[in-house]
Amino acid sequence: MFKKVRGWFVSSPPRALTIGFIVIILIGTVLLKLPVSLREGQSIDWVDALFTSASATCVTGLVVLDTGTSFSTFGHWVILALVQIGGLGFMTMGTLFAIFLRRKVSLKERLILQESLNQNNLEGIIKLVLRVIYYALTIELAGSLLFTLRFMLDMPPGKAIYFGIFHGVSIFNNAGFDLFGDYRSMANYISDPFVNLLSIVLIILGGLGFVVLADLVEYRRNRRLSLHSKVAIYTTLLLFIGGAVVILLFEYTNQKTFGPLNMADKIMASLLHSMTPRSAGISTIDVASLRQATQFLLVILMFIGVSPGSTGGGIKTTTFAVLIVAVLAVFRGRKDVVLLRHRIEPDRVYKAITVTLFSFIIVVVGTMLLSVTESHSFMVVLFEATSAFATVGLSAGLTPELTDIGKFIVIVLMFMGRLGPFTLFYAVGPRKGKTLYRHAEGKIIIG
């Protein structure tokens, strides 16, 4: 009986990946429920512990309890460990331990790694895992060191090192957790160019995806980038710069956000808040005070998200790019979908449409359910649902006030967003083989 159950779990890589994330979340829940994880005088119920563990494992950053003031040092390390495991993937971390123990990585484990890293084949998968770990740890170390040096100007060295490591790892993994307290995120550094620019760089590096990072590292030797890397980089830059310009225009005169700032600080805040909704979740202004037009723009940016194989969520930049060129191809009356002088295969276009539609349905259903359970405006509910599904972590003020039912809805949204539509779909049922027949062609009127 046990063998049958175990066989059902590991027979499908998506299913094994799904079960693995659930196990990690449950372990984190138990650890965060321990008294040692909380500051003296603080308490946490099982629902809030589950929510915090899910948010950390899914590298989201939405919190029902303030991370800086509610949890102890042990609790902070538990959260950071969950962020690291969730950001790199538990199979990636497991493979690292297997290599250290000189244990051979099985074919089934390689298949799960392939699913976890969004790769199309198994060739070089272990080599890619080692690169992922090397790049991640190197960038996290550099980011933590730079944050530490900056924080030493404001706090004792020991605390600065502690804060530097936590925020370096959290921001690179696009998690959005912070230790500054009072749900203010990094508002104290709104006028600090060093903290803002370092945060933007870490978010971009964490969001480009490890395949793109590998391409960039090898560019000096190969002098070329893959189509995937080009699309990911160009789309990221376009959304980053375009989003910053629109945010600056929308919030320029808003006295609750950009109004009191000088021009340099307005530009800096625009750049950060154009990048952070892509999956990072940190902020230097009160998101709830943004104009509704700006909030809706952030919803769009959150829904698009970052690039495949990264630490973030959303439908991904490459999916968005394929959708745009597919629409342009229809408008121009062309049969082929062409992107950067490369023809995109029809199955890739269908997959992009499927991912987007499935994700849209999840966000819509989540928004509808939260509208029933929570007494907030529609924009706030939509913002929170999208932030949860895209594993962003930005909040318009709803998450700390969620009902228990609302917390469970957000947990499901975060979980579905972290795994992705296709992983969830194939986890429920195995992929069927090709059909041996074709139906008669039918014609319907579109548009």
Short mmCIF file of C-alpha atoms in Angstrom, two decimals:
data_model
loop_
_atom_site.label_atom_id
_atom_site.label_comp_id
_atom_site.label_asym_id
_atom_site.label_seq_id
_atom_site.Cartn_x
_atom_site.Cartn_y
_atom_site.Cartn_z
CA MET A 1 0.00 0.00 0.00
CA PHE A 2 2.80 2.39 0.95
CA LYS A 3 4.64 1.61 -2.27
CA LYS A 4 1.53 2.40 -4.31
CA VAL A 5 1.04 5.74 -2.57
CA ARG A 6 4.74 6.58 -2.94
CA GLY A 7 4.60 5.55 -6.59
CA TRP A 8 1.61 7.85 -7.21
CA PHE A 9 3.54 10.77 -5.69
CA VAL A 10 6.77 10.32 -7.66
CA SER A 11 5.27 9.01 -10.92
CA SER A 12 4.75 12.58 -12.12
CA PRO A 13 7.41 15.29 -11.65
CA PRO A 14 4.78 18.06 -11.37
CA ARG A 15 2.95 16.04 -8.73
CA ALA A 16 6.16 15.41 -6.78
CA LEU A 17 7.03 19.11 -7.02
CA THR A 18 3.59 20.07 -5.72
CA ILE A 19 3.73 17.63 -2.81
CA GLY A 20 7.26 18.77 -2.00
CA PHE A 21 6.21 22.40 -1.68
CA ILE A 22 3.28 21.42 0.53
CA VAL A 23 5.60 19.48 2.84
CA ILE A 24 8.03 22.42 3.11
CA ILE A 25 5.14 24.78 3.93
CA LEU A 26 3.82 22.44 6.64
CA ILE A 27 7.28 22.07 8.20
CA GLY A 28 7.65 25.86 8.20
CA THR A 29 4.23 26.20 9.81
CA VAL A 30 5.22 23.96 12.72
CA LEU A 31 8.52 25.78 13.22
CA LEU A 32 6.87 29.23 13.18
CA LYS A 33 4.26 28.05 15.70
CA LEU A 34 6.98 27.26 18.24
CA PRO A 35 7.31 29.81 21.09
CA VAL A 36 11.01 30.22 20.26
CA SER A 37 10.02 31.71 16.88
CA LEU A 38 8.16 34.61 18.49
CA ARG A 39 9.22 37.62 20.49
CA GLU A 40 8.34 37.72 24.15
CA GLY A 41 4.68 38.57 24.63
CA GLN A 42 3.75 37.67 21.04
CA SER A 43 1.51 34.79 19.95
CA ILE A 44 0.49 33.24 16.66
CA ASP A 45 -2.32 30.86 15.75
CA TRP A 46 -2.03 27.99 13.29
CA VAL A 47 -3.70 29.89 10.44
CA ASP A 48 -1.26 32.81 10.69
CA ALA A 49 1.69 30.42 10.99
CA LEU A 50 0.52 28.60 7.86
CA PHE A 51 0.02 31.91 6.03
CA THR A 52 3.52 33.15 6.93
CA SER A 53 5.13 29.85 5.98
CA ALA A 54 3.29 29.75 2.64
CA SER A 55 4.18 33.37 1.92
CA ALA A 56 7.88 32.69 2.61
CA THR A 57 8.06 29.38 0.73
CA CYS A 58 6.22 30.89 -2.25
CA VAL A 59 8.59 33.92 -2.01
CA THR A 60 5.63 36.27 -1.85
CA GLY A 61 6.09 38.55 1.17
CA LEU A 62 2.46 39.18 2.13
CA VAL A 63 2.26 39.21 5.93
CA VAL A 64 -0.54 39.03 8.47
CA LEU A 65 1.93 39.68 11.31
CA ASP A 66 4.70 42.26 11.10
CA THR A 67 7.92 40.31 10.51
CA GLY A 68 10.22 42.73 12.31
CA THR A 69 8.23 43.11 15.52
CA SER A 70 6.40 39.78 15.88
CA PHE A 71 9.08 37.16 15.26
CA SER A 72 12.29 36.42 17.15
CA THR A 73 15.73 35.94 15.65
CA PHE A 74 15.00 32.22 15.31
CA GLY A 75 11.70 33.02 13.57
CA HIS A 76 13.49 35.35 11.18
CA TRP A 77 15.99 32.62 10.25
CA VAL A 78 13.14 30.15 9.70
CA ILE A 79 11.46 32.65 7.35
CA LEU A 80 14.74 33.32 5.56
CA ALA A 81 15.40 29.58 5.14
CA LEU A 82 11.92 29.11 3.66
CA VAL A 83 12.56 32.04 1.31
CA GLN A 84 15.85 30.51 0.18
CA ILE A 85 14.33 27.07 -0.37
CA GLY A 86 11.30 28.52 -2.12
CA GLY A 87 13.35 30.88 -4.27
CA LEU A 88 15.85 28.32 -5.54
CA GLY A 89 13.44 25.40 -5.36
CA PHE A 90 13.57 22.60 -2.82
CA MET A 91 14.81 20.15 -5.47
CA THR A 92 17.73 22.45 -6.26
CA MET A 93 18.67 22.55 -2.58
CA GLY A 94 18.19 18.79 -2.32
CA THR A 95 20.47 18.23 -5.30
CA LEU A 96 23.15 20.36 -3.64
CA PHE A 97 23.08 18.12 -0.56
CA ALA A 98 23.10 15.02 -2.75
CA ILE A 99 26.23 16.25 -4.53
CA PHE A 100 27.92 17.02 -1.22
CA LEU A 101 27.08 13.50 -0.02
CA ARG A 102 28.38 12.09 -3.34
CA ARG A 103 25.00 10.50 -4.05
CA LYS A 104 23.91 9.91 -7.64
CA VAL A 105 20.94 12.01 -8.78
CA SER A 106 18.30 9.64 -10.16
CA LEU A 107 16.38 10.08 -13.42
CA LYS A 108 13.16 10.86 -11.54
CA GLU A 109 14.97 13.54 -9.54
CA ARG A 110 16.35 14.99 -12.77
CA LEU A 111 12.83 15.10 -14.22
CA ILE A 112 11.59 16.99 -11.17
CA LEU A 113 14.53 19.39 -11.50
CA GLN A 114 13.63 19.92 -15.13
CA GLU A 115 10.07 20.80 -14.12
CA SER A 116 11.26 23.02 -11.27
CA LEU A 117 13.63 25.03 -13.48
CA ASN A 118 11.23 25.24 -16.47
CA GLN A 119 13.66 23.49 -18.80
CA ASN A 120 12.67 21.76 -22.05
CA ASN A 121 15.11 18.83 -21.76
CA LEU A 122 17.36 16.99 -19.31
CA GLU A 123 20.62 17.74 -21.05
CA GLY A 124 22.99 19.56 -18.69
CA ILE A 125 20.39 19.83 -15.91
CA ILE A 126 22.84 19.08 -13.07
CA LYS A 127 25.32 21.56 -14.49
CA LEU A 128 22.55 24.16 -14.61
CA VAL A 129 21.63 23.43 -10.98
CA LEU A 130 25.22 24.02 -9.90
CA ARG A 131 25.24 27.29 -11.83
CA VAL A 132 21.94 28.32 -10.23
CA ILE A 133 23.36 27.75 -6.76
CA TYR A 134 26.66 29.47 -7.58
CA TYR A 135 25.03 32.55 -9.13
CA ALA A 136 22.42 32.83 -6.38
CA LEU A 137 24.88 32.56 -3.49
CA THR A 138 27.35 34.95 -5.15
CA ILE A 139 24.72 37.61 -5.80
CA GLU A 140 23.17 37.17 -2.34
CA LEU A 141 26.60 37.48 -0.71
CA ALA A 142 27.41 40.64 -2.65
CA GLY A 143 24.00 42.16 -1.95
CA SER A 144 24.16 41.29 1.75
CA LEU A 145 27.63 42.81 2.06
CA LEU A 146 26.59 46.06 0.37
CA PHE A 147 23.42 46.32 2.47
CA THR A 148 25.49 45.67 5.61
CA LEU A 149 27.93 48.45 4.78
CA ARG A 150 25.04 50.87 4.26
CA PHE A 151 23.13 49.80 7.38
CA MET A 152 26.25 50.30 9.51
CA LEU A 153 25.69 54.02 9.12
CA ASP A 154 22.34 53.68 10.93
CA MET A 155 22.77 50.82 13.41
CA PRO A 156 25.35 48.79 15.36
CA PRO A 157 27.59 46.48 13.28
CA GLY A 158 25.99 43.25 14.56
CA LYS A 159 22.48 44.41 13.72
CA ALA A 160 23.69 45.80 10.39
CA ILE A 161 25.12 42.40 9.41
CA TYR A 162 21.89 40.70 10.48
CA PHE A 163 19.73 43.16 8.51
CA GLY A 164 22.11 43.06 5.55
CA ILE A 165 21.95 39.27 5.18
CA PHE A 166 18.18 39.12 5.65
CA HIS A 167 17.37 41.83 3.10
CA GLY A 168 20.04 40.72 0.62
CA VAL A 169 18.55 37.22 0.46
CA SER A 170 14.92 38.38 0.67
CA ILE A 171 15.17 40.97 -2.11
CA PHE A 172 17.20 38.80 -4.51
CA ASN A 173 14.65 36.02 -4.10
CA ASN A 174 11.90 38.56 -4.80
CA ALA A 175 10.33 37.70 -1.43
CA GLY A 176 9.54 41.17 -0.04
CA PHE A 177 10.01 40.34 3.66
CA ASP A 178 11.66 43.08 5.72
CA LEU A 179 12.65 43.68 9.34
CA PHE A 180 12.01 47.41 9.66
CA GLY A 181 8.62 46.98 11.36
CA ASP A 182 5.21 48.67 11.35
CA TYR A 183 4.45 47.36 7.83
CA ARG A 184 6.48 50.28 6.42
CA SER A 185 8.81 48.15 4.30
CA MET A 186 11.80 50.36 3.29
CA ALA A 187 10.03 53.72 3.62
CA ASN A 188 12.92 55.08 5.73
CA TYR A 189 15.18 54.86 2.67
CA ILE A 190 12.94 56.60 0.14
CA SER A 191 15.62 59.26 -0.47
CA ASP A 192 18.61 56.92 -0.32
CA PRO A 193 19.95 56.26 -3.84
CA PHE A 194 22.29 53.48 -2.66
CA VAL A 195 19.54 51.36 -1.08
CA ASN A 196 17.10 52.01 -3.93
CA LEU A 197 19.53 51.23 -6.75
CA LEU A 198 20.94 48.17 -4.97
CA SER A 199 17.40 46.89 -4.44
CA ILE A 200 16.53 47.44 -8.11
CA VAL A 201 19.66 45.59 -9.26
CA LEU A 202 18.95 42.63 -6.95
CA ILE A 203 15.32 42.46 -8.10
CA ILE A 204 16.37 42.48 -11.76
CA LEU A 205 19.04 39.80 -11.23
CA GLY A 206 16.60 37.63 -9.32
CA GLY A 207 13.86 38.17 -11.90
CA LEU A 208 15.76 37.61 -15.15
CA GLY A 209 16.08 33.88 -14.54
CA PHE A 210 19.15 31.74 -14.08
CA VAL A 211 19.31 30.72 -17.74
CA VAL A 212 19.60 34.40 -18.70
CA LEU A 213 22.24 34.99 -16.02
CA ALA A 214 24.24 32.07 -17.41
CA ASP A 215 23.95 33.54 -20.90
CA LEU A 216 25.14 36.94 -19.67
CA VAL A 217 28.12 35.43 -17.86
CA GLU A 218 29.16 33.52 -20.99
CA TYR A 219 28.53 36.44 -23.35
CA ARG A 220 32.14 37.61 -23.14
CA ARG A 221 33.24 34.21 -24.48
CA ASN A 222 30.41 33.41 -26.91
CA ARG A 223 29.52 36.94 -28.02
CA ARG A 224 25.90 35.95 -28.43
CA LEU A 225 22.70 35.61 -26.45
CA SER A 226 19.93 33.08 -26.96
CA LEU A 227 16.55 34.24 -28.23
CA HIS A 228 15.07 33.52 -24.80
CA SER A 229 17.62 35.77 -23.08
CA LYS A 230 17.12 38.59 -25.56
CA VAL A 231 13.35 38.51 -25.17
CA ALA A 232 13.58 38.36 -21.36
CA ILE A 233 16.05 41.27 -21.19
CA TYR A 234 14.29 43.51 -23.73
CA THR A 235 10.85 42.92 -22.22
CA THR A 236 12.17 43.54 -18.70
CA LEU A 237 13.78 46.84 -19.72
CA LEU A 238 10.71 47.96 -21.66
CA LEU A 239 8.34 47.28 -18.76
CA PHE A 240 10.81 48.77 -16.26
CA ILE A 241 11.34 52.07 -18.07
CA GLY A 242 7.79 52.37 -19.41
CA GLY A 243 6.29 51.60 -16.02
CA ALA A 244 8.52 54.15 -14.28
CA VAL A 245 7.49 56.91 -16.71
CA VAL A 246 3.77 56.21 -16.26
CA ILE A 247 4.06 55.97 -12.46
CA LEU A 248 5.90 59.30 -12.37
CA LEU A 249 3.18 60.96 -14.46
CA PHE A 250 0.33 59.49 -12.39
CA GLU A 251 1.83 60.23 -8.96
CA TYR A 252 3.72 63.46 -9.63
CA THR A 253 1.19 65.67 -7.83
CA ASN A 254 -0.14 63.13 -5.32
CA GLN A 255 0.59 64.71 -1.94
CA LYS A 256 0.26 61.35 -0.19
CA THR A 257 3.07 59.78 -2.22
CA PHE A 258 5.34 61.67 -4.65
CA GLY A 259 4.08 65.22 -4.04
CA PRO A 260 6.43 66.15 -1.14
CA LEU A 261 9.51 64.63 -2.83
CA ASN A 262 12.10 66.48 -4.89
CA MET A 263 12.53 65.56 -8.55
CA ALA A 264 15.46 63.17 -7.98
CA ASP A 265 13.54 61.27 -5.30
CA LYS A 266 10.43 61.12 -7.49
CA ILE A 267 12.42 59.53 -10.32
CA MET A 268 14.08 57.09 -7.91
CA ALA A 269 10.73 56.10 -6.36
CA SER A 270 9.23 55.67 -9.83
CA LEU A 271 12.05 53.34 -10.87
CA LEU A 272 11.80 51.23 -7.71
CA HIS A 273 8.01 50.95 -7.86
CA SER A 274 8.14 50.05 -11.54
CA MET A 275 10.46 47.14 -10.75
CA THR A 276 9.16 45.94 -7.39
CA PRO A 277 5.64 44.93 -8.57
CA ARG A 278 7.26 42.52 -11.00
CA SER A 279 7.59 40.17 -7.99
CA ALA A 280 9.74 41.78 -5.29
CA GLY A 281 7.20 43.30 -2.90
CA ILE A 282 9.32 45.96 -1.20
CA SER A 283 8.27 49.61 -1.27
CA THR A 284 9.34 53.05 -0.04
CA ILE A 285 5.86 54.61 -0.18
CA ASP A 286 2.42 53.66 1.09
CA VAL A 287 0.93 51.56 -1.71
CA ALA A 288 -2.58 52.13 -0.33
CA SER A 289 -2.13 55.90 -0.92
CA LEU A 290 -1.39 55.51 -4.63
CA ARG A 291 -4.02 56.72 -7.07
CA GLN A 292 -6.27 54.01 -8.45
CA ALA A 293 -4.81 54.44 -11.93
CA THR A 294 -1.34 53.72 -10.52
CA GLN A 295 -2.61 50.78 -8.50
CA PHE A 296 -4.17 49.30 -11.62
CA LEU A 297 -0.88 49.77 -13.50
CA LEU A 298 0.86 47.86 -10.69
CA VAL A 299 -1.76 45.11 -11.04
CA ILE A 300 -0.81 44.77 -14.72
CA LEU A 301 2.92 44.73 -13.94
CA MET A 302 2.35 42.16 -11.18
CA PHE A 303 0.33 39.94 -13.49
CA ILE A 304 3.11 39.96 -16.11
CA GLY A 305 5.78 39.26 -13.50
CA VAL A 306 9.37 38.30 -14.18
CA SER A 307 11.11 35.80 -16.47
CA PRO A 308 10.91 31.97 -16.52
CA GLY A 309 13.29 30.03 -14.30
CA SER A 310 13.60 32.95 -11.88
CA THR A 311 12.67 33.47 -8.25
CA GLY A 312 9.46 35.37 -9.10
CA GLY A 313 5.97 34.76 -10.42
CA GLY A 314 3.43 36.12 -12.90
CA ILE A 315 2.72 34.86 -16.40
CA LYS A 316 6.36 35.75 -17.24
CA THR A 317 7.90 38.29 -19.59
CA THR A 318 8.42 35.83 -22.45
CA THR A 319 4.75 34.83 -22.34
CA PHE A 320 3.75 38.50 -22.53
CA ALA A 321 6.12 39.12 -25.45
CA VAL A 322 4.79 36.14 -27.41
CA LEU A 323 1.20 37.30 -26.85
CA ILE A 324 2.01 40.80 -28.12
CA VAL A 325 3.70 39.60 -31.32
CA ALA A 326 0.90 37.06 -31.89
CA VAL A 327 -1.68 39.85 -31.74
CA LEU A 328 0.43 41.97 -34.11
CA ALA A 329 0.68 39.03 -36.52
CA VAL A 330 -3.14 38.74 -36.60
CA PHE A 331 -3.53 42.47 -37.21
CA ARG A 332 -1.03 42.33 -40.07
CA GLY A 333 -2.67 39.27 -41.59
CA ARG A 334 0.42 37.11 -41.20
CA LYS A 335 0.32 33.40 -40.53
CA ASP A 336 3.70 33.19 -38.77
CA VAL A 337 4.36 34.73 -35.37
CA VAL A 338 7.79 36.34 -35.58
CA LEU A 339 9.81 37.65 -32.63
CA LEU A 340 13.23 39.22 -33.13
CA ARG A 341 13.47 37.64 -36.60
CA HIS A 342 12.65 34.18 -35.26
CA ARG A 343 9.46 32.28 -36.04
CA ILE A 344 7.68 31.12 -32.89
CA GLU A 345 6.20 27.63 -33.11
CA PRO A 346 2.38 27.45 -32.84
CA ASP A 347 2.53 25.24 -29.73
CA ARG A 348 4.51 27.99 -27.93
CA VAL A 349 1.84 30.51 -28.86
CA TYR A 350 -0.91 28.16 -27.66
CA LYS A 351 0.99 27.63 -24.41
CA ALA A 352 1.35 31.40 -23.88
CA ILE A 353 -2.38 31.86 -24.45
CA THR A 354 -3.20 28.97 -22.10
CA VAL A 355 -0.94 30.24 -19.31
CA THR A 356 -2.35 33.75 -19.57
CA LEU A 357 -5.99 32.68 -19.68
CA PHE A 358 -5.59 30.16 -16.88
CA SER A 359 -3.77 32.76 -14.74
CA PHE A 360 -6.42 35.36 -15.51
CA ILE A 361 -9.18 32.95 -14.44
CA ILE A 362 -7.36 32.20 -11.17
CA VAL A 363 -6.99 35.90 -10.35
CA VAL A 364 -10.63 36.60 -11.28
CA VAL A 365 -11.95 33.73 -9.15
CA GLY A 366 -9.67 34.71 -6.26
CA THR A 367 -10.83 38.33 -6.50
CA MET A 368 -14.49 37.28 -6.53
CA LEU A 369 -14.05 35.06 -3.47
CA LEU A 370 -12.15 37.74 -1.55
CA SER A 371 -14.84 40.27 -2.48
CA VAL A 372 -17.33 38.02 -0.68
CA THR A 373 -15.23 37.41 2.44
CA GLU A 374 -13.59 40.84 2.84
CA SER A 375 -15.24 44.27 3.21
CA HIS A 376 -12.86 46.35 1.09
CA SER A 377 -13.11 48.16 -2.23
CA PHE A 378 -12.83 46.16 -5.44
CA MET A 379 -9.48 47.71 -6.40
CA VAL A 380 -7.92 46.76 -3.06
CA VAL A 381 -9.23 43.19 -3.37
CA LEU A 382 -8.03 42.88 -6.98
CA PHE A 383 -4.64 44.29 -6.00
CA GLU A 384 -4.22 41.81 -3.15
CA ALA A 385 -5.37 38.81 -5.21
CA THR A 386 -2.99 39.65 -8.05
CA SER A 387 -0.13 40.30 -5.63
CA ALA A 388 -0.70 36.89 -4.05
CA PHE A 389 -0.95 34.95 -7.32
CA ALA A 390 2.05 36.73 -8.86
CA THR A 391 4.00 36.12 -5.60
CA VAL A 392 4.75 39.85 -5.35
CA GLY A 393 4.00 40.75 -1.74
CA LEU A 394 2.86 44.34 -2.22
CA SER A 395 -0.23 45.10 -0.15
CA ALA A 396 -2.83 47.84 -0.37
CA GLY A 397 -3.65 47.25 3.29
CA LEU A 398 -5.96 44.24 3.04
CA THR A 399 -3.69 41.34 4.07
CA PRO A 400 -3.20 42.28 7.77
CA GLU A 401 -7.01 42.55 8.08
CA LEU A 402 -7.94 39.31 6.29
CA THR A 403 -10.52 36.97 7.77
CA ASP A 404 -9.49 33.35 8.31
CA ILE A 405 -11.33 32.33 5.13
CA GLY A 406 -9.64 35.16 3.26
CA LYS A 407 -6.24 33.97 4.51
CA PHE A 408 -6.87 30.49 3.13
CA ILE A 409 -7.90 31.97 -0.23
CA VAL A 410 -4.69 34.02 -0.38
CA ILE A 411 -2.62 30.97 0.64
CA VAL A 412 -4.08 29.01 -2.29
CA LEU A 413 -3.41 31.93 -4.66
CA MET A 414 0.23 32.15 -3.52
CA PHE A 415 0.70 28.40 -3.86
CA MET A 416 -0.83 28.26 -7.33
CA GLY A 417 1.18 31.27 -8.44
CA ARG A 418 4.49 29.84 -7.23
CA LEU A 419 4.04 26.46 -8.90
CA GLY A 420 2.53 27.84 -12.10
CA PRO A 421 -0.56 26.80 -14.09
CA PHE A 422 1.04 23.96 -16.05
CA THR A 423 2.68 22.33 -13.04
CA LEU A 424 -0.64 22.39 -11.21
CA PHE A 425 -2.52 21.08 -14.23
CA TYR A 426 -0.18 18.15 -14.77
CA ALA A 427 -0.02 17.45 -11.02
CA VAL A 428 -3.77 16.79 -10.97
CA GLY A 429 -3.68 14.37 -13.89
CA PRO A 430 -0.90 12.94 -16.10
CA ARG A 431 -0.39 14.27 -19.58
CA LYS A 432 -2.25 12.19 -22.16
CA GLY A 433 -0.62 10.90 -25.29
CA LYS A 434 -1.33 12.09 -28.81
CA THR A 435 -4.71 11.25 -30.31
CA LEU A 436 -4.70 9.01 -33.36
CA TYR A 437 -7.43 10.91 -35.18
CA ARG A 438 -8.51 14.43 -36.14
CA HIS A 439 -11.99 15.87 -36.00
CA ALA A 440 -13.66 17.45 -39.00
CA GLU A 441 -12.83 21.12 -39.44
CA GLY A 442 -15.45 23.59 -38.23
CA LYS A 443 -15.86 27.29 -38.81
CA ILE A 444 -17.15 29.82 -36.26
CA ILE A 445 -17.32 33.61 -36.35
CA ILE A 446 -14.68 35.34 -34.17
CA GLY A 447 -14.89 39.00 -33.14
#
